[in-house]
mmCIF file of C-alpha atoms in Angstrom:
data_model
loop_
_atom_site.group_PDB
_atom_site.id
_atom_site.type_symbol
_atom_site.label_atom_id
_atom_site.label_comp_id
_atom_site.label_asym_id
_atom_site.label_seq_id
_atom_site.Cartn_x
_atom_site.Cartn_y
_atom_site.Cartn_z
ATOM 1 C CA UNK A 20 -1.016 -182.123 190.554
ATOM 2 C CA UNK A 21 -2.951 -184.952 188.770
ATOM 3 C CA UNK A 22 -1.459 -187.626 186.525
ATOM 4 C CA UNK A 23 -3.164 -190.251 184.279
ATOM 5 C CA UNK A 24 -1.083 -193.374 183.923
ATOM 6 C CA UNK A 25 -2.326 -194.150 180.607
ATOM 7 C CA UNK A 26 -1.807 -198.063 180.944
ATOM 8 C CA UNK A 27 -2.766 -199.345 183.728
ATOM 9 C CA UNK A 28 -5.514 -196.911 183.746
ATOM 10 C CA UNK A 29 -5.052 -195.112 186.996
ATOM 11 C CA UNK A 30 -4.859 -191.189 188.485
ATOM 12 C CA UNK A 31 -2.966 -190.345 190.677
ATOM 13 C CA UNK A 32 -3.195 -186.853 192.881
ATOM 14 C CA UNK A 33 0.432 -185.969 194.257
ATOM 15 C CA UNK A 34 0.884 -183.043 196.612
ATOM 16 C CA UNK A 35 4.180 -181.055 195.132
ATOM 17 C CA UNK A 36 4.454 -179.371 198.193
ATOM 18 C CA UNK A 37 3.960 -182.285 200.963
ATOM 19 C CA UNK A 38 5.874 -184.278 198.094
ATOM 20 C CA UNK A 39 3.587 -187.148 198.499
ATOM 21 C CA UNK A 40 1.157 -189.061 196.908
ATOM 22 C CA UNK A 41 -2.323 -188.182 198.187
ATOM 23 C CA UNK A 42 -4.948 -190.488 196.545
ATOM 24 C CA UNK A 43 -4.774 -193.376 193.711
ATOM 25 C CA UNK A 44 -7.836 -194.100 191.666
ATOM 26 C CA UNK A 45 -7.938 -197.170 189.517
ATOM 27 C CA UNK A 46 -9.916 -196.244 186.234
ATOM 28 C CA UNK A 47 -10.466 -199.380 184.756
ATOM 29 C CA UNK A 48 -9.194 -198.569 181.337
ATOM 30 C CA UNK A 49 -6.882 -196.698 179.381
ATOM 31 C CA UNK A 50 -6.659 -193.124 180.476
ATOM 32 C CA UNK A 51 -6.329 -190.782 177.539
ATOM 33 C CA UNK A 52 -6.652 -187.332 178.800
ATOM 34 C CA UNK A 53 -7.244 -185.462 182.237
ATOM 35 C CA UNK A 54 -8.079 -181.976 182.814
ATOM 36 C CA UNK A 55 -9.175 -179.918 186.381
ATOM 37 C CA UNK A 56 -11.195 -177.051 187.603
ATOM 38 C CA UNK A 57 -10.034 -176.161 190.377
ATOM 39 C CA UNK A 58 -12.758 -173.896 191.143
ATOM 40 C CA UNK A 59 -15.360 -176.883 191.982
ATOM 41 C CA UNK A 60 -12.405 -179.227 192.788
ATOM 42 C CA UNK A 61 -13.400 -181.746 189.824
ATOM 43 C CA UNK A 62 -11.209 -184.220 188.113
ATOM 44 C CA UNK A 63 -12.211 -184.555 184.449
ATOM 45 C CA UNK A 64 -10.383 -188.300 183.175
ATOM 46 C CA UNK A 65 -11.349 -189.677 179.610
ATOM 47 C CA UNK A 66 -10.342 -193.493 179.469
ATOM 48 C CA UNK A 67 -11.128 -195.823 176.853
ATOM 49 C CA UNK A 68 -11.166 -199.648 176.471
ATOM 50 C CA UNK A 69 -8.319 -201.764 174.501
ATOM 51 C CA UNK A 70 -11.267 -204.127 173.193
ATOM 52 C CA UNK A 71 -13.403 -201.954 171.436
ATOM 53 C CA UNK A 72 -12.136 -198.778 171.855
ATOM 54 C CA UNK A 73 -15.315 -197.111 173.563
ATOM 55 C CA UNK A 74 -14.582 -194.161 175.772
ATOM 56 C CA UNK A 75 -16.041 -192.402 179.034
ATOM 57 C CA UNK A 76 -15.805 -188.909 180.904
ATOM 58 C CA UNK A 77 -15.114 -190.051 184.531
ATOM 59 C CA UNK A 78 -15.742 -186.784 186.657
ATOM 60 C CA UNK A 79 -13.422 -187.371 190.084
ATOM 61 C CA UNK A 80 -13.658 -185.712 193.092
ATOM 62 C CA UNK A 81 -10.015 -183.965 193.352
ATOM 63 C CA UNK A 82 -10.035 -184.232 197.736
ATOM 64 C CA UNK A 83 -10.786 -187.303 197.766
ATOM 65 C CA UNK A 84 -10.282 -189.301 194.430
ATOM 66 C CA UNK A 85 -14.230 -190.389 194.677
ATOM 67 C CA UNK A 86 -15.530 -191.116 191.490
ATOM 68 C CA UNK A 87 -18.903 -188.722 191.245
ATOM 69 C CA UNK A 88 -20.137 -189.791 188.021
ATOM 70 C CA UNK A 89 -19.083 -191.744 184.711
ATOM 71 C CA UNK A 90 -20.782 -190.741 181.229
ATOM 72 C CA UNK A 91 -20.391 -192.014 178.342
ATOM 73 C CA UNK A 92 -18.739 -190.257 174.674
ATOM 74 C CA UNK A 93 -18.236 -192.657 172.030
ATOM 75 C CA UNK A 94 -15.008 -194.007 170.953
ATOM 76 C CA UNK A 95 -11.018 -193.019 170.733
ATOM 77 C CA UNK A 96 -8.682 -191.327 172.205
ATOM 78 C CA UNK A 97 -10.538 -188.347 173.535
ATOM 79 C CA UNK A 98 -9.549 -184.814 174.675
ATOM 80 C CA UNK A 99 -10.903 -182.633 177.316
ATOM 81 C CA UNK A 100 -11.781 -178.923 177.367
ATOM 82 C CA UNK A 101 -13.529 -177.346 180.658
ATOM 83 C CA UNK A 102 -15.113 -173.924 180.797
ATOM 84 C CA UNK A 103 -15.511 -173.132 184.334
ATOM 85 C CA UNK A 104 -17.558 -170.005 183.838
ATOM 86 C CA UNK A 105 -20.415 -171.822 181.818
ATOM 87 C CA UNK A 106 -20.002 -175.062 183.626
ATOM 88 C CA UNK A 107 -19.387 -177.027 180.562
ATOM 89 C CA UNK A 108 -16.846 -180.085 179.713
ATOM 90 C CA UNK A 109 -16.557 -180.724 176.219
ATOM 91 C CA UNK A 110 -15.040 -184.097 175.004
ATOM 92 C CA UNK A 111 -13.722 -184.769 171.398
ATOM 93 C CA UNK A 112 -14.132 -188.112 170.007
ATOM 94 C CA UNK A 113 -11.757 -188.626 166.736
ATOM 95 C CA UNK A 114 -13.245 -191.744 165.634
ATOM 96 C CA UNK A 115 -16.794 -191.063 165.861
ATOM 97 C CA UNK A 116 -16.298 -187.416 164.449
ATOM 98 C CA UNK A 117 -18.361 -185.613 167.383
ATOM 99 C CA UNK A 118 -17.785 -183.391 170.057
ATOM 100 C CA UNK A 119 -19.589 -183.801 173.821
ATOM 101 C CA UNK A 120 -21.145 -180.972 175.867
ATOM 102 C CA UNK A 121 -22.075 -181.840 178.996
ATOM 103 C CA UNK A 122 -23.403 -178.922 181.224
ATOM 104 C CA UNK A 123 -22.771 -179.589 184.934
ATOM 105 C CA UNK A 124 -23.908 -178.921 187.947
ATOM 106 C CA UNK A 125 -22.443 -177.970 191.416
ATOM 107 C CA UNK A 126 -22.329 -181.780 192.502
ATOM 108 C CA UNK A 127 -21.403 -183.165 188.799
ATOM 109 C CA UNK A 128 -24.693 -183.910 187.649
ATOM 110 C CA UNK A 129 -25.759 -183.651 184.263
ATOM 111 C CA UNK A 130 -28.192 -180.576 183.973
ATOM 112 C CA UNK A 131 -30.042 -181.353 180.148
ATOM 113 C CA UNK A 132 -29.037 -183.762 177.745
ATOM 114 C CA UNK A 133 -25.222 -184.122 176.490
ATOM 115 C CA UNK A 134 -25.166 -182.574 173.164
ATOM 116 C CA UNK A 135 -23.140 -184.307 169.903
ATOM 117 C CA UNK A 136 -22.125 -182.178 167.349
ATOM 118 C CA UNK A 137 -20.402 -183.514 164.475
ATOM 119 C CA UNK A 138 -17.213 -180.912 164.183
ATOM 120 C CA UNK A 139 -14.455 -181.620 161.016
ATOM 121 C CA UNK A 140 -14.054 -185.324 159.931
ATOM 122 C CA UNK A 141 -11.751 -185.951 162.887
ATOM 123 C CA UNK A 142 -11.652 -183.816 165.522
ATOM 124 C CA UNK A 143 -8.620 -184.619 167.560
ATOM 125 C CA UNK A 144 -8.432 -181.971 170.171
ATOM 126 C CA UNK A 145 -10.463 -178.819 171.910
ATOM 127 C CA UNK A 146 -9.667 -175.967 173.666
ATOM 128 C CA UNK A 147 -11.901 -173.080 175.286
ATOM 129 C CA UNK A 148 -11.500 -169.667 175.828
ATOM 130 C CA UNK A 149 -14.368 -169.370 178.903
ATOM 131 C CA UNK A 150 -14.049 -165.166 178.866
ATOM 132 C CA UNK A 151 -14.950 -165.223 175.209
ATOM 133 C CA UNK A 152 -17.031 -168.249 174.732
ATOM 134 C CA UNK A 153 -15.077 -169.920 172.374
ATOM 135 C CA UNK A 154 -14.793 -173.362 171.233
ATOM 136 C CA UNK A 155 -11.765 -174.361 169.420
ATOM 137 C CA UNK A 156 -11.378 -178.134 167.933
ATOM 138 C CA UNK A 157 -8.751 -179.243 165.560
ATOM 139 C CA UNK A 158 -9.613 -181.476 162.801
ATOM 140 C CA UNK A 159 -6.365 -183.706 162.068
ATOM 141 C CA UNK A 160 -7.643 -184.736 158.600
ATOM 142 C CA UNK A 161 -8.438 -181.691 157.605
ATOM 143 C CA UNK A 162 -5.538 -179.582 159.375
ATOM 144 C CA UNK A 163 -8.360 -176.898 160.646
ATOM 145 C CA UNK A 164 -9.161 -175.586 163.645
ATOM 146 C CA UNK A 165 -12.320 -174.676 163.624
ATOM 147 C CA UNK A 166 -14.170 -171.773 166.143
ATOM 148 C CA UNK A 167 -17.665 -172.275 167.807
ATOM 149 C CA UNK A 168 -19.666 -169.382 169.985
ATOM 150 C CA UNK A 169 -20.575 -171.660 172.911
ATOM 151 C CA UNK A 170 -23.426 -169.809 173.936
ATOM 152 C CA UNK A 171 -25.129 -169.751 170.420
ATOM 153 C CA UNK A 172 -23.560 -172.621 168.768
ATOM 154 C CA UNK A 173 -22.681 -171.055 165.428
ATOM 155 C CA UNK A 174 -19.501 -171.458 163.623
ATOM 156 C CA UNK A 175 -17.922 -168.708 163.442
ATOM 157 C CA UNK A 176 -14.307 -169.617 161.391
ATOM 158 C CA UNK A 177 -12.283 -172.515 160.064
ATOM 159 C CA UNK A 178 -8.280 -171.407 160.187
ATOM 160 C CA UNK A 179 -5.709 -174.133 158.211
ATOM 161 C CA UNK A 180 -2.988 -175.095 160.438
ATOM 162 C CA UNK A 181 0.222 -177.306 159.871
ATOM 163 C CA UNK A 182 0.178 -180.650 159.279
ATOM 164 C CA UNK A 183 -1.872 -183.396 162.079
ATOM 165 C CA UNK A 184 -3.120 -181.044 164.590
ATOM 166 C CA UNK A 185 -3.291 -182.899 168.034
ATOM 167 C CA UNK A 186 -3.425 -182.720 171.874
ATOM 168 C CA UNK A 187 -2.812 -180.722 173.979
ATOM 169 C CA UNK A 188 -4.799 -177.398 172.097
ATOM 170 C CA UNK A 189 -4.776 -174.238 174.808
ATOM 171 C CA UNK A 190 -5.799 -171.233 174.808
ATOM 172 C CA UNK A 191 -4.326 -167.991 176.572
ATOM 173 C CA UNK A 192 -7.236 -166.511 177.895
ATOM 174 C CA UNK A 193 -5.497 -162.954 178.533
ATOM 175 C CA UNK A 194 -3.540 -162.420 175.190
ATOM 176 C CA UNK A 195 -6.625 -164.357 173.494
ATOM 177 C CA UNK A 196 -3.454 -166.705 171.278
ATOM 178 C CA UNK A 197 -4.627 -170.489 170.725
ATOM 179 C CA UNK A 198 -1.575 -172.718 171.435
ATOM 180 C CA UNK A 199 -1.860 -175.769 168.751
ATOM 181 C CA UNK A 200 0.724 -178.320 168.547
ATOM 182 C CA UNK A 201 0.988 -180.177 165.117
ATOM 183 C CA UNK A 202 2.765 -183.651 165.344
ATOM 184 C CA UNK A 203 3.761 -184.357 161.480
ATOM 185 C CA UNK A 204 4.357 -180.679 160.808
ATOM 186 C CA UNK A 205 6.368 -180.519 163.937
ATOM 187 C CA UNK A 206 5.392 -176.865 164.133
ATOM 188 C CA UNK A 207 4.032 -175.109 167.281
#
């Protein structure tokens, strides 16, 4: 189990079982999301800094609580989606209006360039269906979620949802159902 302790910027890994904490890593700014494949034991962290609001993807080690690399995504709070099968970490950055692809490696390395593709006016959230290839990012301006093909990056829908759609967006990857939790419209 990992938890990010949004202020002071740390993760922590806790063993449920052993019920005990087994690493602490200080982040060094405000953590604002934190996802895991657990199929190449990687920690995915966003954090962002109080100052001016600039954000990084800190990929973690999950054994050992190593950092393995830091990149950065532009600015605000940021969400993270992982597809495991394509090796890909998307990052959604509400206040510059883009969304991150990095395509990994093995060992965490970038393999390419990190692509930024303006998605929506504000897109607050992302979710990915990896048996599909499906990209799913809410726009909370616009109330949208709106549906990429990862492999060929073309749109392929924009659904309306309720009222300031935010994080955490998921996706059911057997039933194919997109979980999307709207704060003002309180509706799930």
């Amino acid at each position: 189990l990992y938890i990010a302790h949004e202020s002071p910027g740390t993760l922590v890994a806790f063993d449920p079982l052993a019920g005990k904490v087994r690493w602490q890593a200080a982040l060094g700014a405000t953590a604002t999301d934190v996802q895991v494949d657990s199929g190449n034991h990687h920690v995915y962290a966003t954090i962002m800094t109080s100052s001016n609001r600039q954000s990084n993807l800190v990929i973690i080690d999950g054994a050992t609580g190593h950092t393995l690399t830091t990149l950065p995504v532009g600015s605000g709070d940021n969400s993270i989606a992982i597809d495991s099968k394509r090796q890909r970490v998307y990052v959604a950055t509400p206040d510059s209006g883009l969304v991150t692809s990095f395509s990994l490696n093995a060992n965490a390395t970038v393999r390419g360039q990190a692509l930024q593709q303006p998605i929506g006016l504000r897109p607050d959230a992302v979710g990915v269906n990896s048996r599909l290839g499906r990209l799913y990012v809410a726009d909370s301006k616009t109330n949208t979620i709106t549906i990429i093909d990862e492999d060929n990056g073309r749109h392929l829908a924009t659904i309306a949802v309720a009222t300031y759609p935010v994080p955490p967006l998921r996706v059911d990857e057997a039933s194919g159902r997109l979980y999307v939790v709207c704060s003002t419209g309180q509706e799930l």
